[in-house]
C-alpha atoms as a printed R data frame, in Angstrom:
    type eleno elety resid chain resno       x       y      z
1   ATOM     1    CA   UNK     A     1 -20.673 -23.369 40.209
2   ATOM     2    CA   UNK     A     2 -20.583 -21.442 43.486
3   ATOM     3    CA   UNK     A     3 -20.231 -17.665 43.207
4   ATOM     4    CA   UNK     A     4 -20.486 -17.614 39.411
5   ATOM     5    CA   UNK     A     5 -23.134 -15.063 38.751
6   ATOM     6    CA   UNK     A     6 -24.480 -14.880 35.240
7   ATOM     7    CA   UNK     A     7 -27.156 -16.546 33.144
8   ATOM     8    CA   UNK     A     8 -24.804 -18.456 30.780
9   ATOM     9    CA   UNK     A     9 -23.099 -19.897 33.829
10  ATOM    10    CA   UNK     A    10 -26.456 -21.044 35.156
11  ATOM    11    CA   UNK     A    11 -27.232 -22.691 31.817
12  ATOM    12    CA   UNK     A    12 -23.832 -24.384 31.811
13  ATOM    13    CA   UNK     A    13 -24.455 -25.658 35.333
14  ATOM    14    CA   UNK     A    14 -27.773 -27.093 34.121
15  ATOM    15    CA   UNK     A    15 -26.050 -28.809 31.211
16  ATOM    16    CA   UNK     A    16 -23.565 -30.244 33.686
17  ATOM    17    CA   UNK     A    17 -26.579 -31.574 35.630
18  ATOM    18    CA   UNK     A    18 -25.661 -29.854 38.877
19  ATOM    19    CA   UNK     A    19 -28.325 -29.665 41.531
20  ATOM    20    CA   UNK     A    20 -30.810 -26.812 41.281
21  ATOM    21    CA   UNK     A    21 -30.049 -25.741 44.841
22  ATOM    22    CA   UNK     A    22 -26.339 -25.465 44.056
23  ATOM    23    CA   UNK     A    23 -27.095 -23.412 40.936
24  ATOM    24    CA   UNK     A    24 -29.497 -21.104 42.798
25  ATOM    25    CA   UNK     A    25 -27.081 -20.518 45.662
26  ATOM    26    CA   UNK     A    26 -24.148 -20.039 43.286
27  ATOM    27    CA   UNK     A    27 -25.909 -17.410 41.181
28  ATOM    28    CA   UNK     A    28 -27.619 -15.625 44.093
29  ATOM    29    CA   UNK     A    29 -24.897 -12.943 44.566
30  ATOM    30    CA   UNK     A    30 -25.928 -11.300 41.272
31  ATOM    31    CA   UNK     A    31 -28.884  -9.856 43.199
32  ATOM    32    CA   UNK     A    32 -26.469  -7.385 44.791
33  ATOM    33    CA   UNK     A    33 -25.624  -6.028 41.322
34  ATOM    34    CA   UNK     A    34 -29.108  -6.188 39.811
35  ATOM    35    CA   UNK     A    35 -31.194  -4.758 42.657
36  ATOM    36    CA   UNK     A    36 -29.614  -1.260 42.763
37  ATOM    37    CA   UNK     A    37 -29.889  -0.988 38.977
38  ATOM    38    CA   UNK     A    38 -33.561  -2.003 38.965
39  ATOM    39    CA   UNK     A    39 -34.294   0.345 41.861
40  ATOM    40    CA   UNK     A    40 -32.680   3.239 40.003
41  ATOM    41    CA   UNK     A    41 -34.748   2.502 36.906
42  ATOM    42    CA   UNK     A    42 -37.963   2.269 38.906
43  ATOM    43    CA   UNK     A    43 -37.276   5.563 40.668
44  ATOM    44    CA   UNK     A    44 -36.426   7.262 37.361
45  ATOM    45    CA   UNK     A    45 -39.760   6.088 35.996
46  ATOM    46    CA   UNK     A    46 -41.577   7.288 39.093
47  ATOM    47    CA   UNK     A    47 -39.889  10.690 38.779
48  ATOM    48    CA   UNK     A    48 -41.198  11.031 35.216
49  ATOM    49    CA   UNK     A    49 -44.840  10.517 36.205
50  ATOM    50    CA   UNK     A    50 -46.890  13.719 36.274
51  ATOM    51    CA   UNK     A    51 -50.377  14.617 37.391
52  ATOM    52    CA   UNK     A    52 -52.890  16.213 35.046
53  ATOM    53    CA   UNK     A    53 -51.595  19.652 36.083
54  ATOM    54    CA   UNK     A    54 -47.986  18.809 35.215
55  ATOM    55    CA   UNK     A    55 -46.779  18.351 38.795
56  ATOM    56    CA   UNK     A    56 -44.773  15.252 39.642
57  ATOM    57    CA   UNK     A    57 -46.757  12.446 41.256
58  ATOM    58    CA   UNK     A    58 -43.705  11.497 43.333
59  ATOM    59    CA   UNK     A    59 -41.670  14.678 43.908
60  ATOM    60    CA   UNK     A    60 -39.103  12.824 46.002
61  ATOM    61    CA   UNK     A    61 -38.373  10.210 43.307
62  ATOM    62    CA   UNK     A    62 -35.984  12.424 41.307
63  ATOM    63    CA   UNK     A    63 -33.684  12.918 44.274
64  ATOM    64    CA   UNK     A    64 -33.971   9.276 45.286
65  ATOM    65    CA   UNK     A    65 -33.120   8.107 41.761
66  ATOM    66    CA   UNK     A    66 -30.018  10.305 41.756
67  ATOM    67    CA   UNK     A    67 -28.893   8.812 45.049
68  ATOM    68    CA   UNK     A    68 -29.562   5.256 43.937
69  ATOM    69    CA   UNK     A    69 -27.788   5.894 40.626
70  ATOM    70    CA   UNK     A    70 -24.727   6.971 42.590
71  ATOM    71    CA   UNK     A    71 -24.918   3.924 44.825
72  ATOM    72    CA   UNK     A    72 -25.415   1.702 41.768
73  ATOM    73    CA   UNK     A    73 -22.257   3.130 40.213
74  ATOM    74    CA   UNK     A    74 -20.333   2.479 43.426
75  ATOM    75    CA   UNK     A    75 -21.648  -1.095 43.650
76  ATOM    76    CA   UNK     A    76 -20.754  -1.788 40.012
77  ATOM    77    CA   UNK     A    77 -17.301  -0.259 40.453
78  ATOM    78    CA   UNK     A    78 -16.734  -2.219 43.653
79  ATOM    79    CA   UNK     A    79 -17.769  -5.471 42.000
80  ATOM    80    CA   UNK     A    80 -15.314  -4.836 39.173
81  ATOM    81    CA   UNK     A    81 -12.518  -4.203 41.681
82  ATOM    82    CA   UNK     A    82 -13.324  -7.450 43.490
83  ATOM    83    CA   UNK     A    83 -13.438  -9.351 40.186
84  ATOM    84    CA   UNK     A    84 -10.121  -7.834 39.080
85  ATOM    85    CA   UNK     A    85  -8.527  -8.755 42.417
86  ATOM    86    CA   UNK     A    86  -9.618 -12.390 42.230
87  ATOM    87    CA   UNK     A    87  -8.667 -12.684 38.565
88  ATOM    88    CA   UNK     A    88  -5.207 -11.393 39.412
89  ATOM    89    CA   UNK     A    89  -4.922 -13.825 42.314
90  ATOM    90    CA   UNK     A    90  -5.982 -16.740 40.124
91  ATOM    91    CA   UNK     A    91  -3.586 -15.776 37.335
92  ATOM    92    CA   UNK     A    92  -0.688 -15.586 39.794
93  ATOM    93    CA   UNK     A    93  -1.480 -18.676 41.848
94  ATOM    94    CA   UNK     A    94  -2.524 -20.939 38.969
95  ATOM    95    CA   UNK     A    95  -0.236 -19.673 36.184
96  ATOM    96    CA   UNK     A    96   1.348 -23.106 35.682
97  ATOM    97    CA   UNK     A    97  -2.077 -24.696 35.183
98  ATOM    98    CA   UNK     A    98  -3.012 -22.093 32.582
99  ATOM    99    CA   UNK     A    99   0.300 -22.522 30.742
100 ATOM   100    CA   UNK     A   100  -0.159 -26.291 30.654
101 ATOM   101    CA   UNK     A   101  -3.404 -25.964 28.680
102 ATOM   102    CA   UNK     A   102  -2.588 -26.558 25.009
103 ATOM   103    CA   UNK     A   103  -3.379 -23.802 22.526
104 ATOM   104    CA   UNK     A   104  -6.342 -24.386 20.249
105 ATOM   105    CA   UNK     A   105  -5.007 -24.979 16.727
106 ATOM   106    CA   UNK     A   106  -7.717 -22.956 14.935
107 ATOM   107    CA   UNK     A   107  -7.451 -20.052 17.358
108 ATOM   108    CA   UNK     A   108  -3.657 -20.028 17.030
109 ATOM   109    CA   UNK     A   109  -3.936 -19.969 13.225
110 ATOM   110    CA   UNK     A   110  -6.472 -17.148 13.387
111 ATOM   111    CA   UNK     A   111  -4.187 -15.194 15.732
112 ATOM   112    CA   UNK     A   112  -1.231 -15.660 13.390
113 ATOM   113    CA   UNK     A   113  -3.347 -14.517 10.422
114 ATOM   114    CA   UNK     A   114  -4.503 -11.445 12.387
115 ATOM   115    CA   UNK     A   115  -0.917 -10.639 13.334
116 ATOM   116    CA   UNK     A   116   0.147 -10.920  9.689
117 ATOM   117    CA   UNK     A   117  -2.713  -8.638  8.597
118 ATOM   118    CA   UNK     A   118  -1.784  -6.137 11.309
119 ATOM   119    CA   UNK     A   119   1.828  -6.024 10.118
120 ATOM   120    CA   UNK     A   120   0.676  -5.585  6.509
121 ATOM   121    CA   UNK     A   121  -1.667  -2.776  7.546
122 ATOM   122    CA   UNK     A   122   1.100  -1.022  9.491
123 ATOM   123    CA   UNK     A   123   3.415  -1.311  6.492
124 ATOM   124    CA   UNK     A   124   1.012   0.180  3.948
125 ATOM   125    CA   UNK     A   125  -0.276   2.942  6.238
126 ATOM   126    CA   UNK     A   126   3.062   4.516  7.119
127 ATOM   127    CA   UNK     A   127   2.775   8.276  6.693
128 ATOM   128    CA   UNK     A   128   6.098   8.489  4.845
129 ATOM   129    CA   UNK     A   129   4.882   5.815  2.370
130 ATOM   130    CA   UNK     A   130   1.883   7.909  1.283
131 ATOM   131    CA   UNK     A   131   2.323  10.055 -1.875
132 ATOM   132    CA   UNK     A   132   2.410  13.830 -1.292
133 ATOM   133    CA   UNK     A   133  -0.889  14.400 -3.131
134 ATOM   134    CA   UNK     A   134  -2.630  11.886 -0.828
135 ATOM   135    CA   UNK     A   135  -1.120  13.563  2.247
136 ATOM   136    CA   UNK     A   136  -2.457  16.933  1.058
137 ATOM   137    CA   UNK     A   137  -5.942  15.472  0.505
138 ATOM   138    CA   UNK     A   138  -5.910  13.936  3.987
139 ATOM   139    CA   UNK     A   139  -4.788  17.189  5.591
140 ATOM   140    CA   UNK     A   140  -7.357  19.203  3.635
141 ATOM   141    CA   UNK     A   141 -10.129  16.792  4.643
142 ATOM   142    CA   UNK     A   142  -9.072  17.056  8.285
143 ATOM   143    CA   UNK     A   143  -9.149  20.853  8.142
144 ATOM   144    CA   UNK     A   144 -12.521  20.787  6.366
145 ATOM   145    CA   UNK     A   145 -14.217  18.454  8.837
146 ATOM   146    CA   UNK     A   146 -12.774  20.358 11.803
147 ATOM   147    CA   UNK     A   147 -14.012  23.655 10.370
148 ATOM   148    CA   UNK     A   148 -17.472  22.216  9.685
149 ATOM   149    CA   UNK     A   149 -17.690  20.883 13.247
150 ATOM   150    CA   UNK     A   150 -16.821  24.325 14.635
151 ATOM   151    CA   UNK     A   151 -19.345  25.984 12.309
152 ATOM   152    CA   UNK     A   152 -22.123  23.651 13.412
153 ATOM   153    CA   UNK     A   153 -21.195  24.078 17.066
154 ATOM   154    CA   UNK     A   154 -20.762  27.853 17.188
155 ATOM   155    CA   UNK     A   155 -22.804  29.120 14.230
156 ATOM   156    CA   UNK     A   156 -25.628  26.588 13.965
157 ATOM   157    CA   UNK     A   157 -28.189  29.397 13.689
158 ATOM   158    CA   UNK     A   158 -26.514  30.395 10.390
159 ATOM   159    CA   UNK     A   159 -26.071  26.833  9.128
160 ATOM   160    CA   UNK     A   160 -29.619  25.547  9.525
161 ATOM   161    CA   UNK     A   161 -33.147  26.805  8.963
162 ATOM   162    CA   UNK     A   162 -36.082  25.787 11.133
163 ATOM   163    CA   UNK     A   163 -38.770  23.859  9.315
164 ATOM   164    CA   UNK     A   164 -41.621  21.529 10.069
165 ATOM   165    CA   UNK     A   165 -42.812  18.313  8.506
166 ATOM   166    CA   UNK     A   166 -45.532  20.053  6.512
167 ATOM   167    CA   UNK     A   167 -43.248  22.727  4.977
168 ATOM   168    CA   UNK     A   168 -42.792  22.775  1.225
169 ATOM   169    CA   UNK     A   169 -39.334  22.562 -0.363
170 ATOM   170    CA   UNK     A   170 -40.152  25.266 -2.920
């Protein structure tokens, strides 16, 4: 299991009775993905801490958490690019091996059933197959929900009244 980096893989390696050292070394690269994320979370927490006067305990932590969040995003993005590259390489170089694996009967039946349901759904949801009265209701509902969204967004002060938990309805 070298270079496979997640917990289920580690469990599978244990079930396969591989050596603990091999499992530990194989899953070690995940540290490079986890550490920046944990560091960002820790710095965000530190930035939220305040003294009794309301001043931050660690004034530098907000800036540091922003920087580590950026680096975390870059590390995650880079790891996805590397994974995509190696998946592409494997699918090109080992395509004949993948094609030689027989399809699972139950999965194939489920796929065929899903494809049939998809075709049925596409058939009954054609816009030209809907009666005119249903089309009008759909269009009216679209206009209504769009208008209500704009009202809430731009005129929320006219749509809602401030209240508190102890206010009476009457």
